mmCIF file of C-alpha atoms and ligand atoms in Angstrom:
data_model
loop_
_atom_site.group_PDB
_atom_site.id
_atom_site.type_symbol
_atom_site.label_atom_id
_atom_site.label_comp_id
_atom_site.label_asym_id
_atom_site.label_seq_id
_atom_site.Cartn_x
_atom_site.Cartn_y
_atom_site.Cartn_z
ATOM 1 C CA MET G 1 7.679 -34.815 -9.349
ATOM 2 C CA THR G 2 8.842 -38.078 -7.772
ATOM 3 C CA LYS G 3 8.938 -38.137 -4.018
ATOM 4 C CA LYS G 4 12.486 -38.264 -2.646
ATOM 5 C CA GLY G 5 13.522 -39.856 0.636
ATOM 6 C CA PHE G 6 16.175 -38.103 2.686
ATOM 7 C CA ILE G 7 18.183 -40.219 5.103
ATOM 8 C CA PHE G 8 20.404 -38.695 7.756
ATOM 9 C CA ASP G 9 23.144 -40.369 9.720
ATOM 10 C CA LEU G 10 23.180 -39.118 13.330
ATOM 11 C CA ASP G 11 26.660 -39.035 14.868
ATOM 12 C CA GLY G 12 28.788 -36.450 13.058
ATOM 13 C CA VAL G 13 25.951 -35.304 10.782
ATOM 14 C CA ILE G 14 23.199 -34.035 13.085
ATOM 15 C CA VAL G 15 25.232 -33.802 16.290
ATOM 16 C CA ASP G 16 28.950 -33.894 17.007
ATOM 17 C CA THR G 17 28.936 -36.950 19.230
ATOM 18 C CA ALA G 18 32.140 -38.292 17.625
ATOM 19 C CA LYS G 19 34.045 -36.313 20.258
ATOM 20 C CA TYR G 20 32.198 -38.160 23.045
ATOM 21 C CA HIS G 21 32.733 -41.545 21.384
ATOM 22 C CA PHE G 22 36.437 -40.638 21.149
ATOM 23 C CA LEU G 23 36.720 -39.735 24.840
ATOM 24 C CA ALA G 24 34.902 -42.902 25.929
ATOM 25 C CA TRP G 25 36.890 -45.223 23.639
ATOM 26 C CA LYS G 26 40.185 -43.573 24.595
ATOM 27 C CA LYS G 27 39.500 -44.075 28.299
ATOM 28 C CA LEU G 28 38.590 -47.706 27.686
ATOM 29 C CA ALA G 29 41.542 -48.412 25.369
ATOM 30 C CA ASN G 30 44.085 -46.757 27.663
ATOM 31 C CA GLY G 31 42.553 -48.656 30.580
ATOM 32 C CA VAL G 32 43.493 -51.959 28.961
ATOM 33 C CA GLY G 33 46.919 -50.647 27.922
ATOM 34 C CA VAL G 34 46.122 -49.815 24.299
ATOM 35 C CA ASP G 35 46.934 -46.500 22.585
ATOM 36 C CA PHE G 36 44.075 -44.711 20.871
ATOM 37 C CA THR G 37 44.447 -41.804 18.480
ATOM 38 C CA GLU G 38 42.099 -39.459 16.578
ATOM 39 C CA ILE G 39 43.160 -41.216 13.373
ATOM 40 C CA GLN G 40 41.982 -44.528 14.764
ATOM 41 C CA ASN G 41 38.769 -42.859 15.937
ATOM 42 C CA GLU G 42 38.102 -41.819 12.336
ATOM 43 C CA GLN G 43 38.111 -45.490 11.373
ATOM 44 C CA LEU G 44 35.453 -46.230 13.975
ATOM 45 C CA LYS G 45 32.972 -43.701 12.608
ATOM 46 C CA GLY G 46 29.806 -45.465 11.480
ATOM 47 C CA VAL G 47 31.088 -48.739 12.960
ATOM 48 C CA SER G 48 28.981 -50.576 15.563
ATOM 49 C CA ARG G 49 29.948 -50.660 19.222
ATOM 50 C CA GLN G 50 30.906 -54.331 19.092
ATOM 51 C CA LYS G 51 32.963 -53.999 15.888
ATOM 52 C CA SER G 52 34.680 -50.906 17.320
ATOM 53 C CA LEU G 53 35.852 -52.759 20.415
ATOM 54 C CA GLU G 54 37.014 -55.676 18.265
ATOM 55 C CA LYS G 55 39.101 -53.266 16.188
ATOM 56 C CA ILE G 56 40.619 -51.523 19.225
ATOM 57 C CA LEU G 57 41.652 -54.864 20.724
ATOM 58 C CA GLU G 58 43.064 -55.958 17.378
ATOM 59 C CA TRP G 59 45.117 -52.735 17.096
ATOM 60 C CA GLY G 60 46.485 -53.329 20.587
ATOM 61 C CA ASN G 61 47.022 -57.050 20.036
ATOM 62 C CA LYS G 62 44.786 -57.906 22.995
ATOM 63 C CA THR G 63 42.362 -60.726 23.522
ATOM 64 C CA LEU G 64 39.643 -60.759 26.152
ATOM 65 C CA SER G 65 37.230 -63.336 27.485
ATOM 66 C CA GLU G 66 33.666 -62.993 26.238
ATOM 67 C CA GLU G 67 32.645 -61.870 29.698
ATOM 68 C CA GLU G 68 35.308 -59.133 29.832
ATOM 69 C CA PHE G 69 34.393 -58.013 26.340
ATOM 70 C CA THR G 70 30.704 -57.616 27.235
ATOM 71 C CA LYS G 71 31.630 -55.805 30.436
ATOM 72 C CA LEU G 72 33.872 -53.334 28.580
ATOM 73 C CA MET G 73 31.189 -52.602 25.975
ATOM 74 C CA ALA G 74 28.755 -51.784 28.769
ATOM 75 C CA LEU G 75 31.328 -49.581 30.526
ATOM 76 C CA LYS G 76 32.085 -47.700 27.309
ATOM 77 C CA ASN G 77 28.409 -47.018 26.785
ATOM 78 C CA GLU G 78 27.942 -45.906 30.369
ATOM 79 C CA ASP G 79 30.802 -43.449 29.967
ATOM 80 C CA TYR G 80 29.496 -42.263 26.586
ATOM 81 C CA LEU G 81 26.008 -41.723 28.011
ATOM 82 C CA SER G 82 27.452 -39.588 30.799
ATOM 83 C CA TYR G 83 28.320 -37.061 28.070
ATOM 84 C CA VAL G 84 25.080 -37.562 26.142
ATOM 85 C CA GLU G 85 23.101 -36.889 29.310
ATOM 86 C CA HIS G 86 24.052 -33.203 29.136
ATOM 87 C CA MET G 87 23.211 -32.724 25.477
ATOM 88 C CA LYS G 88 20.734 -30.019 24.538
ATOM 89 C CA GLU G 89 19.362 -28.433 21.374
ATOM 90 C CA ASP G 90 22.421 -26.190 21.110
ATOM 91 C CA GLU G 91 24.490 -29.264 20.151
ATOM 92 C CA ILE G 92 22.605 -29.673 16.882
ATOM 93 C CA LEU G 93 25.132 -28.884 14.159
ATOM 94 C CA VAL G 94 24.698 -25.533 12.426
ATOM 95 C CA ASP G 95 22.118 -25.380 9.613
ATOM 96 C CA VAL G 96 20.896 -28.959 10.075
ATOM 97 C CA PRO G 97 17.446 -27.642 11.132
ATOM 98 C CA LYS G 98 17.453 -25.346 8.073
ATOM 99 C CA VAL G 99 17.648 -28.388 5.762
ATOM 100 C CA LEU G 100 15.302 -30.572 7.846
ATOM 101 C CA ASN G 101 12.646 -27.876 8.008
ATOM 102 C CA TYR G 102 12.936 -27.157 4.303
ATOM 103 C CA LEU G 103 12.425 -30.834 3.426
ATOM 104 C CA ILE G 104 9.461 -31.028 5.780
ATOM 105 C CA SER G 105 7.943 -27.899 4.182
ATOM 106 C CA LYS G 106 8.325 -29.573 0.769
ATOM 107 C CA LYS G 107 6.747 -32.775 2.146
ATOM 108 C CA HIS G 108 9.695 -35.059 1.438
ATOM 109 C CA PRO G 109 9.928 -37.833 4.028
ATOM 110 C CA ILE G 110 12.934 -37.986 6.335
ATOM 111 C CA ALA G 111 14.553 -40.975 8.019
ATOM 112 C CA LEU G 112 17.399 -41.545 10.398
ATOM 113 C CA GLY G 113 19.916 -44.202 9.358
ATOM 114 C CA SER G 114 22.367 -44.672 12.205
ATOM 115 C CA ALA G 115 24.545 -47.442 13.592
ATOM 116 C CA SER G 116 23.941 -46.190 17.108
ATOM 117 C CA LYS G 117 21.773 -48.002 19.613
ATOM 118 C CA ASN G 118 21.429 -44.675 21.429
ATOM 119 C CA ALA G 119 20.009 -42.825 18.411
ATOM 120 C CA THR G 120 16.410 -42.350 19.574
ATOM 121 C CA ALA G 121 17.531 -41.159 22.995
ATOM 122 C CA ILE G 122 19.922 -38.621 21.451
ATOM 123 C CA LEU G 123 17.343 -37.276 18.974
ATOM 124 C CA ASP G 124 14.935 -36.911 21.853
ATOM 125 C CA LYS G 125 17.539 -35.034 23.945
ATOM 126 C CA VAL G 126 18.113 -32.460 21.211
ATOM 127 C CA ASN G 127 14.386 -32.268 20.478
ATOM 128 C CA LEU G 128 14.481 -33.507 16.897
ATOM 129 C CA LEU G 129 12.723 -36.844 17.266
ATOM 130 C CA GLN G 130 9.354 -35.569 16.024
ATOM 131 C CA LYS G 131 10.861 -34.367 12.732
ATOM 132 C CA PHE G 132 11.631 -37.916 11.518
ATOM 133 C CA ASP G 133 9.163 -40.122 9.669
ATOM 134 C CA ALA G 134 11.246 -43.249 10.315
ATOM 135 C CA ILE G 135 14.147 -44.290 12.511
ATOM 136 C CA VAL G 136 16.513 -47.126 11.654
ATOM 137 C CA ASP G 137 19.256 -47.526 14.234
ATOM 138 C CA GLY G 138 21.725 -50.059 15.586
ATOM 139 C CA ASN G 139 18.887 -52.028 17.166
ATOM 140 C CA GLY G 140 17.227 -52.704 13.823
ATOM 141 C CA VAL G 141 19.951 -54.096 11.552
ATOM 142 C CA LYS G 142 21.803 -57.376 11.261
ATOM 143 C CA LYS G 143 24.674 -56.065 9.165
ATOM 144 C CA GLY G 144 26.269 -52.712 9.942
ATOM 145 C CA LYS G 145 27.654 -50.111 7.517
ATOM 146 C CA PRO G 146 29.274 -50.486 4.945
ATOM 147 C CA ASN G 147 26.456 -52.989 4.360
ATOM 148 C CA PRO G 148 23.499 -51.051 2.882
ATOM 149 C CA GLU G 149 20.880 -52.729 5.132
ATOM 150 C CA VAL G 150 20.362 -49.680 7.375
ATOM 151 C CA PHE G 151 19.592 -47.380 4.436
ATOM 152 C CA LEU G 152 17.537 -49.945 2.512
ATOM 153 C CA ASN G 153 15.390 -50.483 5.621
ATOM 154 C CA ALA G 154 14.959 -46.722 5.936
ATOM 155 C CA ALA G 155 13.864 -46.431 2.279
ATOM 156 C CA LYS G 156 11.345 -49.203 2.825
ATOM 157 C CA LEU G 157 9.890 -47.483 5.891
ATOM 158 C CA LEU G 158 9.644 -44.210 3.954
ATOM 159 C CA ASN G 159 8.036 -46.081 1.084
ATOM 160 C CA VAL G 160 10.493 -44.572 -1.399
ATOM 161 C CA ASN G 161 12.615 -46.466 -3.943
ATOM 162 C CA PRO G 162 16.281 -46.654 -2.915
ATOM 163 C CA ASN G 163 17.335 -44.883 -6.119
ATOM 164 C CA GLU G 164 15.146 -41.932 -5.094
ATOM 165 C CA CYS G 165 16.916 -41.626 -1.738
ATOM 166 C CA ILE G 166 19.657 -39.269 -0.615
ATOM 167 C CA VAL G 167 21.984 -40.038 2.284
ATOM 168 C CA PHE G 168 23.916 -37.542 4.431
ATOM 169 C CA GLU G 169 26.917 -39.265 6.030
ATOM 170 C CA ASP G 170 30.177 -38.326 7.751
ATOM 171 C CA ALA G 171 31.714 -41.827 7.786
ATOM 172 C CA LYS G 172 33.571 -43.595 5.035
ATOM 173 C CA ALA G 173 31.683 -46.798 5.894
ATOM 174 C CA GLY G 174 28.398 -44.887 5.623
ATOM 175 C CA ILE G 175 29.238 -43.489 2.190
ATOM 176 C CA GLU G 176 30.082 -47.016 1.020
ATOM 177 C CA ALA G 177 26.739 -48.226 2.400
ATOM 178 C CA ALA G 178 24.829 -45.434 0.622
ATOM 179 C CA ASN G 179 26.601 -46.186 -2.663
ATOM 180 C CA ALA G 180 25.895 -49.898 -2.261
ATOM 181 C CA ALA G 181 22.210 -49.011 -1.771
ATOM 182 C CA ASN G 182 22.372 -47.005 -5.026
ATOM 183 C CA MET G 183 21.452 -43.785 -3.224
ATOM 184 C CA ILE G 184 22.934 -40.316 -3.760
ATOM 185 C CA SER G 185 25.695 -40.093 -1.148
ATOM 186 C CA ILE G 186 26.474 -36.722 0.374
ATOM 187 C CA GLY G 187 29.565 -36.625 2.534
ATOM 188 C CA ILE G 188 29.749 -34.251 5.473
ATOM 189 C CA GLY G 189 33.397 -33.668 6.320
ATOM 190 C CA GLU G 190 36.735 -33.884 4.557
ATOM 191 C CA LYS G 191 36.954 -34.599 0.827
ATOM 192 C CA SER G 192 40.120 -36.631 1.395
ATOM 193 C CA VAL G 193 38.297 -39.035 3.737
ATOM 194 C CA LEU G 194 34.973 -39.131 1.875
ATOM 195 C CA SER G 195 36.334 -39.411 -1.653
ATOM 196 C CA ASP G 196 33.746 -42.059 -2.621
ATOM 197 C CA ALA G 197 30.822 -39.720 -1.951
ATOM 198 C CA ASP G 198 28.876 -38.235 -4.866
ATOM 199 C CA TYR G 199 29.170 -34.784 -3.249
ATOM 200 C CA VAL G 200 31.099 -33.576 -0.202
ATOM 201 C CA PHE G 201 30.453 -30.529 1.973
ATOM 202 C CA LYS G 202 32.378 -29.460 5.044
ATOM 203 C CA ASP G 203 29.130 -29.005 6.943
ATOM 204 C CA PHE G 204 25.493 -28.012 6.416
ATOM 205 C CA THR G 205 26.352 -24.295 6.188
ATOM 206 C CA GLU G 206 27.756 -25.156 2.752
ATOM 207 C CA ILE G 207 24.537 -26.851 1.608
ATOM 208 C CA SER G 208 22.222 -24.351 -0.029
ATOM 209 C CA LEU G 209 18.495 -24.821 -0.419
ATOM 210 C CA GLU G 210 19.094 -24.435 -4.180
ATOM 211 C CA PHE G 211 21.238 -27.579 -4.014
ATOM 212 C CA ILE G 212 18.379 -29.394 -2.247
ATOM 213 C CA ASP G 213 15.969 -28.116 -4.916
ATOM 214 C CA ASP G 214 18.316 -29.413 -7.613
ATOM 215 C CA ILE G 215 18.258 -32.863 -6.014
ATOM 216 C CA ILE G 216 14.476 -32.806 -5.787
ATOM 217 C CA SER G 217 14.126 -31.786 -9.441
ATOM 218 C CA ASN G 218 16.667 -34.408 -10.597
ATOM 219 C CA LYS G 219 19.165 -31.796 -11.793
ATOM 220 C CA ILE G 220 21.604 -33.413 -9.405
ATOM 221 C CA LYS G 221 22.123 -37.103 -9.915
ATOM 222 C CA LYS G 222 24.144 -39.978 -8.559
ATOM 223 C CA GLU G 223 27.747 -39.673 -9.686
ATOM 224 C CA LYS G 224 29.315 -42.834 -8.349
ATOM 225 C CA THR G 225 28.214 -46.408 -7.900
ATOM 226 C CA ASN G 226 29.593 -49.288 -5.970
ATOM 227 C CA LEU G 227 27.263 -52.238 -5.953
ATOM 228 C CA SER G 228 29.819 -54.879 -5.172
ATOM 229 C CA ILE G 229 29.717 -54.776 -1.379
ATOM 230 C CA ASP G 230 28.629 -57.876 0.493
ATOM 231 C CA LYS G 231 29.919 -57.446 4.018
HETATM 232 C C1 BG6 Q 1 27.872 -44.600 14.964
HETATM 233 C C2 BG6 Q 1 29.137 -43.925 15.416
HETATM 234 O O1 BG6 Q 1 26.932 -43.637 14.581
HETATM 235 O O2 BG6 Q 1 27.325 -45.391 16.016
HETATM 236 C C3 BG6 Q 1 30.118 -44.960 15.941
HETATM 237 O O3 BG6 Q 1 29.712 -43.228 14.320
HETATM 238 C C4 BG6 Q 1 29.463 -45.783 17.038
HETATM 239 O O4 BG6 Q 1 31.264 -44.300 16.420
HETATM 240 C C5 BG6 Q 1 28.180 -46.411 16.519
HETATM 241 O O5 BG6 Q 1 30.344 -46.809 17.487
HETATM 242 C C6 BG6 Q 1 27.435 -47.204 17.587
HETATM 243 O O6 BG6 Q 1 26.966 -46.325 18.545
HETATM 244 P P1 BG6 Q 1 26.398 -46.702 19.971
HETATM 245 O O7 BG6 Q 1 25.783 -45.407 20.455
HETATM 246 O O8 BG6 Q 1 25.367 -47.774 19.774
HETATM 247 O O9 BG6 Q 1 27.523 -47.179 20.803
HETATM 248 MG MG1 MG Q 2 28.293 -40.674 11.591
#
């Protein structure tokens, strides 16, 4: 049987840090007189810190000096990390360890593919770092999601062909990136948001080990392709 590579996004897939990103961005946006809603937060999922701030300023029709911009990015991260600081194993989303441990028992390599520059620190906090064979995070890519670079780098580190890789993602941009990398894309969240994913589950409690077995044995295949992205 061909070896498969399983790639996990972090925020919103392994841990629910989207709520902390939301609180930190909202404080920052409101501080510069810009409204910030949950709907807008959805559009920032999977998007780098710099791109996120650019979008927020664009929504609020604001321009900042380069110096101010850099200062605000640092402040946002400081605020975000004040939440992360308290994270423990109990913040791992339900049944994520079930799937990770199963894959490890079957000897399929696992990578992290995240836009976050805080990814290693967060995995360490929740005691999952040692389960990953490779980490690709916001420090290791030139082009963020929806560009496939993050997942292609992860496949390379796992030494698995991209078309033998499976990506778990909660962000629309991440699903686009997985599709552009020609990997099976599994959305974690709402079907309405993640309509481009090959398969969508509300969370890992809905993912059975039989489903994982079906992926491993090629019973489950890629449903959708989108190779036209060059962002
Ligand atoms: C992604 C999150 O995983 O990481 C985004 O979904 C976030 O919301 C991005 O902006 C960058 O994260 P960080 O931790 O480097 O600011
Ligand atoms: Mg995410």
